[in-house]
Coordinates of C-alpha atoms in Angstrom, one line a residue:
Chain A
M1 CA 44.2 -98.1 -24.2
T2 CA 45.2 -97.0 -27.6
G3 CA 43.0 -96.2 -30.5
S4 CA 43.0 -94.2 -33.7
P5 CA 43.2 -90.4 -33.3
L6 CA 39.7 -90.1 -34.6
K7 CA 38.3 -92.5 -32.0
R8 CA 40.3 -90.9 -29.3
T9 CA 39.0 -87.4 -30.2
L10 CA 35.4 -88.7 -30.3
S11 CA 35.7 -90.2 -26.8
Y12 CA 37.2 -87.0 -25.4
L13 CA 34.2 -85.2 -26.9
G14 CA 31.9 -87.8 -25.3
F15 CA 33.6 -87.3 -22.0
A16 CA 33.2 -83.5 -22.3
A17 CA 29.5 -83.9 -23.2
V18 CA 28.9 -86.0 -20.1
A19 CA 30.8 -83.7 -17.8
V20 CA 29.0 -80.6 -19.2
Y21 CA 25.6 -82.3 -18.9
C22 CA 26.3 -83.2 -15.2
L23 CA 28.0 -80.1 -14.1
A24 CA 26.5 -77.2 -16.0
P25 CA 23.3 -76.7 -13.9
F26 CA 25.4 -77.0 -10.7
Y27 CA 27.9 -74.5 -12.1
W28 CA 24.9 -72.1 -12.7
M29 CA 23.8 -72.5 -9.1
A30 CA 27.3 -71.8 -7.8
I31 CA 27.8 -68.8 -10.1
S32 CA 24.4 -67.3 -9.3
A33 CA 25.2 -67.5 -5.6
F34 CA 28.2 -65.3 -6.1
R35 CA 26.4 -62.5 -8.0
R36 CA 25.4 -59.3 -6.4
P37 CA 21.7 -59.2 -5.7
Q38 CA 21.3 -56.4 -8.2
D39 CA 23.0 -58.5 -10.9
Q40 CA 20.9 -61.5 -10.1
F41 CA 19.1 -61.7 -13.5
D42 CA 22.3 -61.1 -15.4
N43 CA 22.9 -64.2 -17.6
S44 CA 26.6 -63.9 -18.1
L45 CA 28.7 -67.0 -17.6
V46 CA 30.9 -65.3 -14.9
P47 CA 29.6 -62.7 -12.5
A48 CA 30.6 -59.1 -13.4
R49 CA 31.3 -58.4 -9.8
W50 CA 31.8 -61.3 -7.3
S51 CA 30.0 -60.9 -4.1
W52 CA 29.4 -62.7 -0.8
E53 CA 26.1 -60.8 -0.2
N54 CA 23.9 -63.8 -1.0
F55 CA 25.8 -65.9 1.5
S56 CA 25.5 -63.4 4.3
A57 CA 21.8 -63.1 3.4
V58 CA 21.4 -66.8 4.0
F59 CA 22.4 -66.5 7.6
S60 CA 20.6 -63.2 8.2
G61 CA 18.0 -63.1 11.0
D62 CA 14.7 -64.2 9.4
N63 CA 15.9 -67.4 7.8
G64 CA 17.2 -69.3 10.8
F65 CA 19.4 -71.2 8.4
G66 CA 22.1 -72.1 11.0
R67 CA 19.5 -73.8 13.1
A68 CA 18.1 -75.6 10.0
L69 CA 21.5 -77.0 9.2
L70 CA 21.9 -78.2 12.8
N71 CA 18.5 -79.8 12.6
S72 CA 19.5 -81.6 9.4
V73 CA 22.7 -82.8 10.9
I74 CA 20.8 -84.1 14.0
V75 CA 18.1 -85.8 12.0
A76 CA 20.3 -87.3 9.3
G77 CA 23.0 -88.2 11.8
T78 CA 20.7 -90.0 14.2
T79 CA 19.0 -91.8 11.3
T80 CA 22.3 -93.0 10.0
V81 CA 23.6 -94.2 13.4
L82 CA 20.4 -96.0 14.3
T83 CA 20.1 -97.5 10.8
L84 CA 23.6 -98.9 11.0
L85 CA 23.2 -100.3 14.6
I86 CA 20.0 -102.1 13.7
G87 CA 20.8 -102.9 10.1
T88 CA 24.2 -104.5 10.8
F89 CA 22.7 -107.2 13.1
T90 CA 20.0 -108.0 10.7
A91 CA 22.3 -108.1 7.7
Y92 CA 24.7 -110.4 9.6
A93 CA 21.9 -112.8 10.3
L94 CA 20.7 -112.7 6.7
A95 CA 24.2 -113.2 5.2
R96 CA 25.7 -115.6 7.7
L97 CA 23.1 -117.7 9.5
D98 CA 21.1 -120.5 8.1
F99 CA 17.4 -120.5 8.9
R100 CA 14.1 -121.1 7.2
F101 CA 12.4 -118.2 5.4
K102 CA 15.6 -116.4 5.1
N103 CA 15.1 -115.3 1.6
A104 CA 11.5 -114.6 2.3
V105 CA 12.6 -112.2 5.1
L106 CA 15.1 -110.5 2.8
G107 CA 12.5 -110.2 0.1
L108 CA 10.0 -108.7 2.5
I109 CA 12.6 -106.2 3.8
V110 CA 13.6 -105.2 0.2
A111 CA 10.0 -105.0 -0.8
T112 CA 9.3 -102.3 1.7
T113 CA 11.6 -100.0 -0.2
M114 CA 8.9 -99.8 -2.9
F115 CA 6.5 -98.4 -0.4
P116 CA 5.4 -94.8 -1.2
G117 CA 6.2 -92.4 1.6
I118 CA 2.9 -90.7 1.3
S119 CA 1.0 -93.8 2.6
Q120 CA 3.3 -93.8 5.6
L121 CA 2.7 -90.2 6.1
V122 CA -1.0 -89.9 6.8
P123 CA -1.2 -92.5 9.6
L124 CA 2.0 -91.4 11.2
L125 CA 1.0 -87.8 11.0
K126 CA -2.2 -88.6 12.9
L127 CA -0.4 -90.8 15.4
F128 CA 2.3 -88.2 16.1
T129 CA -0.3 -85.5 16.5
D130 CA -2.1 -87.6 19.1
I131 CA 1.1 -88.3 21.1
K132 CA 2.3 -84.7 20.6
W133 CA 5.4 -85.6 18.5
I134 CA 4.8 -82.9 15.9
N135 CA 7.8 -80.6 15.8
T136 CA 10.1 -83.2 17.3
Y137 CA 13.2 -84.8 16.0
Q138 CA 11.9 -88.3 16.5
A139 CA 8.9 -87.6 14.3
M140 CA 11.4 -87.1 11.4
V141 CA 14.0 -89.8 12.4
L142 CA 11.5 -92.7 12.9
P143 CA 9.8 -92.5 9.5
S144 CA 13.2 -92.0 7.8
L145 CA 14.4 -95.2 9.5
G146 CA 11.6 -97.0 7.6
F147 CA 13.2 -95.9 4.3
A148 CA 16.8 -96.2 5.3
L149 CA 16.7 -99.6 7.0
P150 CA 15.6 -101.8 4.1
L151 CA 18.3 -100.3 1.8
S152 CA 21.0 -100.6 4.4
V153 CA 20.1 -104.2 5.3
W154 CA 20.2 -105.0 1.7
L155 CA 23.6 -103.3 1.1
L156 CA 25.1 -104.7 4.2
T157 CA 23.9 -108.2 3.4
A158 CA 25.7 -108.0 0.1
F159 CA 28.8 -106.8 1.8
F160 CA 28.8 -109.4 4.5
R161 CA 28.3 -112.1 1.9
Q162 CA 31.6 -111.1 0.3
L163 CA 33.6 -111.6 3.5
P164 CA 35.5 -114.9 3.9
F165 CA 33.7 -117.3 6.1
E166 CA 36.8 -119.2 7.2
L167 CA 38.3 -116.5 9.5
E168 CA 35.2 -116.4 11.6
Q169 CA 35.0 -120.2 11.8
A170 CA 38.7 -120.4 12.8
A171 CA 38.1 -117.9 15.6
M172 CA 35.2 -120.1 16.8
V173 CA 37.3 -123.2 16.6
D174 CA 39.9 -121.3 18.7
G175 CA 37.3 -120.8 21.4
C176 CA 35.5 -117.6 20.5
T177 CA 31.8 -117.5 20.9
R178 CA 29.8 -116.5 17.9
G179 CA 29.4 -113.0 19.4
Q180 CA 33.1 -112.6 20.0
A181 CA 33.9 -113.9 16.5
F182 CA 31.4 -111.3 15.2
R183 CA 32.9 -108.4 17.1
K184 CA 36.6 -109.3 16.6
I185 CA 36.6 -110.7 13.1
I186 CA 33.6 -109.6 11.2
V187 CA 33.1 -106.0 12.4
P188 CA 36.6 -104.9 11.4
L189 CA 36.4 -106.7 8.1
A190 CA 33.0 -105.3 7.4
A191 CA 34.1 -101.7 8.3
P192 CA 34.4 -100.5 4.7
G193 CA 31.0 -101.8 3.7
V194 CA 29.5 -100.3 6.8
F195 CA 31.1 -97.0 6.0
T196 CA 29.8 -97.0 2.5
T197 CA 26.3 -97.8 3.8
A198 CA 26.7 -95.0 6.3
I199 CA 27.5 -92.4 3.5
L200 CA 24.6 -93.6 1.3
T201 CA 22.2 -93.6 4.3
F202 CA 23.3 -90.1 5.4
I203 CA 22.9 -88.6 2.0
A204 CA 19.4 -90.1 1.6
A205 CA 18.4 -88.9 5.0
W206 CA 19.9 -85.4 4.4
N207 CA 17.9 -85.2 1.2
E208 CA 14.6 -86.2 2.8
F209 CA 11.9 -83.6 2.1
L210 CA 8.3 -85.0 2.3
I211 CA 8.5 -86.2 6.0
A212 CA 10.4 -83.1 7.2
L213 CA 7.9 -80.8 5.4
S214 CA 4.9 -82.5 7.0
M215 CA 6.0 -83.4 10.5
V216 CA 7.1 -79.9 11.4
N217 CA 5.4 -76.6 11.3
K218 CA 7.7 -74.6 13.6
K219 CA 10.5 -72.8 11.9
E220 CA 13.1 -73.8 14.5
M221 CA 12.6 -77.5 13.8
Q222 CA 12.8 -77.3 10.0
T223 CA 15.6 -79.2 8.2
A224 CA 17.8 -77.4 5.7
T225 CA 16.1 -78.7 2.6
V226 CA 12.7 -77.5 3.8
A227 CA 14.0 -74.2 5.2
I228 CA 15.6 -73.3 1.8
S229 CA 12.4 -74.0 -0.1
K230 CA 10.6 -71.6 2.3
F231 CA 13.1 -68.8 2.3
T232 CA 11.4 -65.4 2.1
G233 CA 14.6 -63.4 1.6
V234 CA 15.1 -59.7 1.8
S235 CA 13.3 -58.7 -1.4
G236 CA 10.0 -59.9 -0.1
F237 CA 7.8 -59.8 -3.2
D238 CA 9.7 -62.3 -5.4
Q239 CA 11.4 -65.6 -4.7
P240 CA 14.9 -64.8 -3.3
F241 CA 16.8 -66.9 -5.8
G242 CA 20.2 -65.5 -5.0
T243 CA 19.8 -66.4 -1.3
Q244 CA 18.4 -69.8 -2.2
M245 CA 21.2 -70.6 -4.6
A246 CA 23.7 -69.6 -2.0
A247 CA 22.0 -71.8 0.6
G248 CA 21.9 -74.6 -2.0
V249 CA 25.6 -74.3 -2.5
I250 CA 26.2 -74.4 1.3
V251 CA 24.1 -77.6 1.6
T252 CA 25.5 -79.4 -1.4
V253 CA 29.2 -78.5 -1.4
P254 CA 30.0 -80.6 1.7
L255 CA 28.0 -83.5 0.2
I256 CA 29.7 -83.2 -3.1
A257 CA 33.1 -83.1 -1.4
V258 CA 32.3 -86.3 0.5
V259 CA 31.0 -87.9 -2.6
L260 CA 34.2 -87.1 -4.5
V261 CA 36.5 -88.2 -1.8
F262 CA 34.7 -91.5 -1.4
Q263 CA 33.7 -91.9 -5.0
R264 CA 34.9 -95.4 -5.4
R265 CA 33.1 -96.7 -2.3
I266 CA 29.9 -95.0 -3.3
V267 CA 29.9 -96.4 -6.7
A268 CA 30.5 -99.9 -5.2
G269 CA 27.6 -99.3 -2.8
L270 CA 25.3 -98.1 -5.6
T271 CA 26.1 -100.9 -7.9
A272 CA 25.9 -103.5 -5.1
G273 CA 22.4 -102.3 -4.0
G274 CA 21.1 -100.6 -7.1
V275 CA 19.7 -98.1 -4.6
K276 CA 18.6 -94.6 -5.4
Chain B
M1 CA 8.8 -111.2 -4.1
T2 CA 11.4 -113.0 -6.2
T3 CA 12.7 -115.1 -3.4
T4 CA 12.2 -118.3 -5.1
E5 CA 15.0 -117.5 -7.5
S6 CA 17.6 -116.9 -4.7
A7 CA 17.9 -120.5 -3.6
P8 CA 21.5 -120.8 -4.7
A9 CA 22.4 -117.9 -2.3
A10 CA 20.9 -119.9 0.6
G11 CA 22.9 -122.9 -0.5
T12 CA 26.1 -120.9 -0.2
A13 CA 25.2 -119.7 3.3
A14 CA 24.4 -123.2 4.3
A15 CA 27.8 -124.4 3.1
G16 CA 29.4 -121.7 5.2
A17 CA 27.8 -122.7 8.4
P18 CA 29.3 -125.5 10.4
R19 CA 27.8 -128.8 9.4
G20 CA 27.0 -131.9 11.2
R21 CA 26.3 -130.3 14.5
G22 CA 23.5 -131.4 16.8
K23 CA 19.9 -130.2 16.9
S24 CA 20.6 -127.8 19.7
D25 CA 23.0 -125.8 17.4
V26 CA 20.3 -125.5 14.8
Q27 CA 18.0 -124.2 17.4
G28 CA 20.6 -121.8 18.7
T29 CA 21.2 -120.5 15.2
R30 CA 17.5 -120.0 14.8
R31 CA 17.2 -118.2 18.1
L32 CA 20.2 -116.0 17.3
A33 CA 18.7 -115.2 13.9
A34 CA 15.4 -114.3 15.4
L35 CA 17.2 -112.1 17.9
L36 CA 19.2 -110.3 15.3
L37 CA 16.3 -109.9 12.9
S38 CA 13.8 -108.6 15.4
P39 CA 14.9 -105.0 15.7
T40 CA 14.7 -104.4 12.0
L41 CA 11.4 -106.2 11.7
L42 CA 10.0 -104.3 14.7
V43 CA 11.0 -100.9 13.2
L44 CA 9.6 -101.9 9.8
A45 CA 6.4 -103.2 11.4
L46 CA 6.0 -99.9 13.2
V47 CA 6.8 -97.4 10.5
I48 CA 5.8 -99.3 7.4
G49 CA 3.5 -102.1 8.4
Y50 CA 1.4 -100.1 10.9
P51 CA 0.9 -97.2 8.4
V52 CA -0.3 -99.6 5.7
L53 CA -3.0 -101.0 7.9
A54 CA -3.8 -97.8 9.7
G55 CA -3.9 -96.0 6.4
F56 CA -6.4 -98.4 5.0
R57 CA -8.5 -98.1 8.1
E58 CA -8.2 -94.4 7.9
S59 CA -9.4 -94.3 4.3
L60 CA -12.7 -95.8 5.4
Y61 CA -13.4 -92.9 7.8
A62 CA -14.2 -89.2 7.4
R63 CA -13.7 -86.6 10.0
G64 CA -15.9 -83.9 11.5
E65 CA -14.9 -80.5 10.1
G66 CA -14.6 -78.7 13.4
L67 CA -11.3 -77.1 14.4
D68 CA -10.3 -76.3 18.0
A69 CA -8.5 -73.2 19.1
D70 CA -5.0 -74.5 18.2
G71 CA -6.1 -75.3 14.7
F72 CA -6.3 -79.1 15.3
V73 CA -9.3 -81.1 14.2
V74 CA -11.7 -82.0 16.9
E75 CA -12.0 -85.8 17.2
G76 CA -15.0 -87.1 15.4
D77 CA -14.4 -90.0 13.0
R78 CA -17.3 -91.4 11.3
F79 CA -17.3 -94.6 9.3
V80 CA -18.0 -94.0 5.6
G81 CA -17.0 -97.4 4.2
L82 CA -15.7 -97.0 0.7
G83 CA -17.1 -93.5 0.6
N84 CA -13.7 -91.8 0.3
Y85 CA -12.9 -94.0 -2.6
T86 CA -16.1 -93.5 -4.5
A87 CA -15.8 -89.7 -3.8
I88 CA -12.4 -89.8 -5.6
F89 CA -14.1 -91.1 -8.8
Q90 CA -17.0 -88.7 -8.8
G91 CA -17.5 -85.2 -10.2
D92 CA -14.7 -82.7 -9.9
R93 CA -12.7 -84.9 -7.7
A94 CA -12.6 -87.5 -10.5
D95 CA -11.1 -85.0 -12.9
A96 CA -8.5 -84.1 -10.3
F97 CA -7.7 -87.8 -9.7
W98 CA -7.4 -88.8 -13.3
N99 CA -5.3 -85.7 -14.0
A100 CA -2.9 -86.7 -11.1
F101 CA -3.0 -90.3 -12.3
S102 CA -2.1 -89.4 -15.9
N103 CA 0.5 -86.9 -14.8
T104 CA 2.1 -89.6 -12.6
T105 CA 2.0 -92.1 -15.5
F106 CA 3.3 -89.5 -18.0
F107 CA 6.2 -88.6 -15.8
T108 CA 7.1 -92.2 -15.2
L109 CA 7.0 -93.2 -18.8
T110 CA 8.9 -90.2 -20.2
T111 CA 11.5 -89.8 -17.6
V112 CA 12.3 -93.5 -17.4
V113 CA 12.6 -93.9 -21.2
L114 CA 14.7 -90.7 -21.5
E115 CA 17.0 -91.5 -18.6
T116 CA 17.5 -95.0 -19.7
V117 CA 18.6 -93.9 -23.2
I118 CA 20.8 -91.1 -21.8
G119 CA 22.1 -93.3 -19.0
V120 CA 23.1 -96.1 -21.4
A121 CA 24.8 -93.6 -23.7
M122 CA 26.7 -92.2 -20.8
A123 CA 27.8 -95.6 -19.7
L124 CA 29.0 -96.5 -23.2
I125 CA 31.0 -93.2 -23.3
M126 CA 32.5 -93.7 -19.9
Q127 CA 33.5 -97.2 -20.7
Q128 CA 36.2 -95.8 -23.0
A129 CA 39.3 -96.2 -21.0
F130 CA 41.0 -92.9 -21.6
R131 CA 42.6 -90.4 -19.3
G132 CA 40.1 -88.2 -17.5
R133 CA 37.7 -91.0 -16.9
A134 CA 38.0 -90.6 -13.1
L135 CA 37.0 -86.9 -13.5
V136 CA 33.9 -87.8 -15.6
R137 CA 32.9 -90.5 -13.1
A138 CA 33.2 -88.0 -10.3
S139 CA 31.1 -85.4 -12.1
I140 CA 28.4 -87.9 -12.8
L141 CA 27.8 -88.3 -9.1
V142 CA 27.2 -84.5 -8.7
P143 CA 23.5 -84.5 -9.9
W144 CA 22.8 -87.6 -7.8
A145 CA 24.3 -86.0 -4.6
I146 CA 22.3 -82.7 -4.8
P147 CA 19.1 -83.0 -2.7
T148 CA 16.0 -83.2 -4.9
A149 CA 14.4 -80.2 -3.2
I150 CA 17.5 -78.1 -4.0
S151 CA 17.7 -79.3 -7.6
G152 CA 14.0 -78.3 -7.8
L153 CA 15.0 -74.8 -6.8
L154 CA 18.0 -74.8 -9.1
W155 CA 15.8 -75.7 -12.1
R156 CA 13.2 -73.2 -11.0
W157 CA 15.9 -70.6 -11.2
I158 CA 17.1 -71.8 -14.6
F159 CA 13.5 -71.9 -15.9
Q160 CA 12.7 -68.3 -14.8
A161 CA 11.0 -66.2 -17.5
D162 CA 14.3 -64.3 -17.9
G163 CA 16.4 -67.2 -16.8
A164 CA 19.2 -69.3 -18.3
A165 CA 17.0 -71.8 -20.2
N166 CA 15.2 -69.1 -22.2
A167 CA 18.5 -67.2 -22.7
V168 CA 20.1 -70.3 -24.2
L169 CA 17.1 -71.3 -26.3
R170 CA 16.4 -67.6 -27.2
Q171 CA 12.8 -68.3 -26.4
E172 CA 10.3 -66.7 -24.0
I173 CA 8.7 -69.7 -22.5
L174 CA 6.8 -69.4 -19.2
W175 CA 8.2 -72.7 -17.9
T176 CA 7.1 -72.6 -14.3
A177 CA 3.6 -71.1 -14.9
D178 CA 1.4 -74.0 -16.0
G179 CA 0.6 -76.2 -18.9
F180 CA 2.9 -78.3 -21.0
P181 CA 6.1 -76.3 -20.4
A182 CA 5.7 -77.0 -16.6
K183 CA 5.5 -80.7 -17.4
A184 CA 8.6 -80.5 -19.6
A185 CA 10.5 -78.6 -16.9
V186 CA 9.8 -81.4 -14.4
V187 CA 10.8 -84.1 -16.9
I188 CA 14.1 -82.2 -17.8
A189 CA 15.0 -81.7 -14.2
E190 CA 14.2 -85.3 -13.2
V191 CA 16.1 -86.7 -16.2
W192 CA 19.1 -84.5 -15.4
K193 CA 19.2 -85.8 -11.8
T194 CA 18.7 -89.4 -12.4
S195 CA 20.1 -90.5 -15.7
P196 CA 23.7 -90.5 -14.3
F197 CA 22.5 -93.0 -11.8
I198 CA 21.3 -95.3 -14.6
G199 CA 24.6 -94.6 -16.3
L200 CA 26.6 -95.8 -13.3
L201 CA 24.7 -99.0 -12.9
V202 CA 24.9 -99.8 -16.6
L203 CA 28.6 -99.0 -16.5
A204 CA 29.1 -101.5 -13.7
G205 CA 27.2 -104.0 -15.8
L206 CA 29.3 -103.3 -18.9
Q207 CA 32.5 -103.9 -16.9
M208 CA 31.4 -107.4 -16.1
I209 CA 31.3 -108.4 -19.7
P210 CA 34.4 -110.3 -20.6
R211 CA 36.4 -108.7 -23.5
D212 CA 36.9 -111.9 -25.4
V213 CA 33.2 -112.1 -26.1
Y214 CA 33.6 -108.9 -28.3
E215 CA 36.7 -110.3 -29.9
A216 CA 34.9 -113.4 -30.9
A217 CA 32.1 -111.4 -32.3
R218 CA 34.5 -109.2 -34.3
V219 CA 36.2 -112.3 -35.7
D220 CA 32.7 -113.5 -36.8
G221 CA 32.2 -110.2 -38.6
A222 CA 29.8 -108.4 -36.3
G223 CA 29.7 -104.6 -36.6
P224 CA 29.5 -102.2 -33.7
V225 CA 25.7 -101.9 -34.0
Q226 CA 25.3 -105.7 -34.0
Q227 CA 27.7 -106.0 -31.1
F228 CA 25.6 -103.5 -29.1
F229 CA 22.3 -105.2 -29.7
R230 CA 23.4 -108.8 -29.7
I231 CA 26.0 -108.7 -26.9
T232 CA 26.1 -105.5 -24.8
L233 CA 22.4 -105.1 -24.4
P234 CA 21.5 -108.7 -23.5
L235 CA 24.4 -108.9 -21.0
V236 CA 23.7 -105.6 -19.2
K237 CA 20.0 -106.3 -19.2
P238 CA 19.9 -107.6 -15.6
A239 CA 21.7 -104.6 -14.2
L240 CA 19.6 -102.3 -16.4
L241 CA 16.3 -103.9 -15.4
V242 CA 17.0 -103.4 -11.7
A243 CA 18.0 -99.8 -12.3
V244 CA 14.8 -99.1 -14.3
L245 CA 12.6 -100.8 -11.8
F246 CA 13.9 -98.6 -9.0
R247 CA 13.7 -95.5 -11.1
M248 CA 10.1 -96.3 -12.0
L249 CA 9.1 -96.9 -8.4
D250 CA 10.7 -93.6 -7.5
V251 CA 9.0 -91.5 -10.1
L252 CA 5.6 -93.1 -9.3
R253 CA 5.9 -91.5 -5.8
M254 CA 7.5 -88.3 -7.0
F255 CA 6.8 -85.3 -4.8
D256 CA 9.8 -83.0 -4.0
L257 CA 10.7 -82.0 -7.5
P258 CA 7.4 -80.8 -8.9
A259 CA 6.4 -79.4 -5.5
V260 CA 9.4 -77.2 -5.3
L261 CA 9.9 -76.5 -9.1
I262 CA 6.3 -75.7 -9.9
G263 CA 4.3 -75.8 -6.7
V264 CA 1.7 -77.9 -5.0
N265 CA -1.9 -77.9 -6.2
Q266 CA -0.9 -77.1 -9.8
K267 CA -2.9 -79.0 -12.3
S268 CA -0.2 -79.5 -14.9
V269 CA 2.3 -81.3 -12.6
E270 CA 0.1 -82.7 -9.7
T271 CA 1.1 -86.3 -9.0
L272 CA -0.7 -88.8 -6.9
T273 CA 1.6 -88.2 -4.0
M274 CA 1.1 -84.4 -4.2
I275 CA -2.7 -84.7 -4.3
A276 CA -2.6 -87.0 -1.3
W277 CA -0.3 -84.6 0.5
F278 CA -2.5 -81.7 -0.3
E279 CA -5.5 -83.5 1.2
A280 CA -3.5 -84.4 4.3
S281 CA -2.2 -80.9 4.8
N282 CA -5.9 -79.7 4.7
L283 CA -6.6 -82.3 7.4
R284 CA -8.8 -84.4 5.2
Y285 CA -7.0 -87.5 6.4
G286 CA -9.6 -90.0 5.2
S287 CA -9.5 -88.9 1.7
A288 CA -5.7 -88.5 1.8
A289 CA -5.4 -92.0 3.0
A290 CA -7.6 -93.2 0.2
Y291 CA -5.4 -91.5 -2.4
A292 CA -2.3 -93.0 -0.8
T293 CA -3.8 -96.5 -0.8
I294 CA -4.7 -96.2 -4.5
L295 CA -1.1 -95.0 -5.2
F296 CA 0.2 -97.9 -3.1
L297 CA -1.8 -100.4 -5.1
Y298 CA -0.7 -98.8 -8.4
I299 CA 3.0 -99.1 -7.4
A300 CA 2.5 -102.6 -6.2
L301 CA 0.8 -103.6 -9.5
I302 CA 3.6 -102.0 -11.6
A303 CA 6.3 -103.6 -9.6
Y304 CA 4.6 -107.0 -9.8
L305 CA 4.1 -106.7 -13.6
F306 CA 7.7 -105.6 -14.1
V307 CA 9.1 -108.4 -12.1
K308 CA 6.8 -111.0 -13.6
L309 CA 7.1 -109.9 -17.3
L310 CA 10.7 -108.9 -17.5
G311 CA 12.1 -111.0 -14.8
A312 CA 13.9 -108.2 -13.0
D313 CA 15.4 -109.7 -9.9
I314 CA 15.6 -107.4 -6.9
I315 CA 17.8 -109.6 -4.7
G316 CA 21.2 -108.8 -6.1
E317 CA 23.2 -111.8 -5.0
A318 CA 20.7 -114.2 -6.5
R319 CA 20.8 -112.2 -9.7
Q320 CA 24.6 -112.5 -9.9
R321 CA 24.6 -116.2 -9.3
T322 CA 21.7 -117.3 -11.4
R323 CA 21.5 -114.9 -14.3
R324 CA 25.1 -114.5 -15.3
P325 CA 26.5 -117.9 -15.3
R326 CA 29.0 -117.0 -18.0
A327 CA 30.6 -114.0 -16.3
V328 CA 33.5 -114.9 -14.0
R329 CA 33.0 -113.5 -10.5
P330 CA 31.1 -110.7 -12.0
A331 CA 30.5 -108.0 -9.3
R332 CA 33.8 -107.9 -7.6
A333 CA 36.0 -108.3 -10.6
G334 CA 34.1 -105.4 -12.2
R335 CA 34.3 -103.2 -9.2
R336 CA 38.1 -103.7 -8.8
A337 CA 38.8 -103.1 -12.4
S338 CA 36.9 -99.8 -12.2

């Protein structure tokens, strides 16, 4: 695109404004993580002395952060795998099969995304207490499924609808059963959409806080987001911001890397579903 | 909810299915559909449907206050009817409730308005096709990808008494203590995190608008402002409405951000979810369930009004097919071009 120099300058300024708006707080987190604990309240834009001290403090004895990361991976990973397994079948039916009440079913599933997590929490907390599920992975995975499934079904339905119908029909004419046609034709074609849904589901499950905070009271079972918010740190009397910022960097940098690599897919997924 | 409008989508699916087969095939399809749908419906019934009903039942009961040796409540439910609800609206509890209710409403209104304005501005900026656009689009995903609890900590750090915010503003505001600054801190942090999301959705909407519409408008003598209000805004309205609806529903149940940024049981930022959570964490399940039920009804009412009044359509495909007859293959064309 060409434009007058003035217009071009203005849009570069606009670009810079957007980038600064989005990145400045994150930059501040990263840069604070690299300060020495004694420089923590220094407000210079670049640390006077770079240091890894905050990062080693994150993994020091009391925090149990390694375990928390593992818990997060287990909870978010299991949620993602289960969501995709269950959601793919449902989305296929909603996008491909013709039956009565189809739109009512899709509407019902989508409507459950509006459900506030807190109303889910109280009964499930009571139920899980009764069946001794408090401090277990399933107590975090199962409620997360309730949030992840509707969005995934919705996204996958949108993706499945975009696939060409003819290939599947041709395979069925050639003697495949519907199941075979699904496995051999639809699954490979749908892989990109499924992958996009997987990323979005994983990020949502990784970011989950309310359920993980409530269903677990043992430190060894906390997920990373909960663990970081409860860091006590070495200083003791004050909130250990340096350690928390370092932990925040550790938790977000892999996510941001994934987001940047698969940027295009994620935008496609977000705009297809309009999900959070 | 809005299923009546998605009839065209059903029509397409019907056209795709093999026609003119016998009755057994229709039955087979139905059986297959039931089979494929049942796992999702089962899970949703278990973790959403059951809690709605059990939560409502729970809200009609109060528990005995006794604790056993492990700190768990001794069983002892007693039916109190609507007692938990009437208790919410009486005395001190009423103040706490209306405070949480007005905080929730305040956060919803301010953040949604601010992030819509900022998001639309971002989308308009990003629509300019210059070099560096990919970089900006990547950076816009950063706030969205940071877990809300972490961004709560991040902003708590920025809003420290001797933190970055006060250093930049050359002020000495006690942001995270209480009062209005605490509210403002929550609004700022929330708007930072979510306006890029609105920006992305609106950008996708913008890219679906054919360029010749603008050329025609220019020929007819429309200025940039007129173009924005007469063309851009009406044409991105469907995408924008869906984004706004989802943001509203999200803020109405906000918990992570104020809980981490300011803390739970803080009058200035307590939302309905937080007050319900606080009750539950103090093992007053009946009252917690009553708060949760009220919040649930509030959200349902807002969603209903929003969909009814503004015609936001939450089933995307139907939206694309019925609401944008003029755009040519909107979603996919837009996405590829991006």
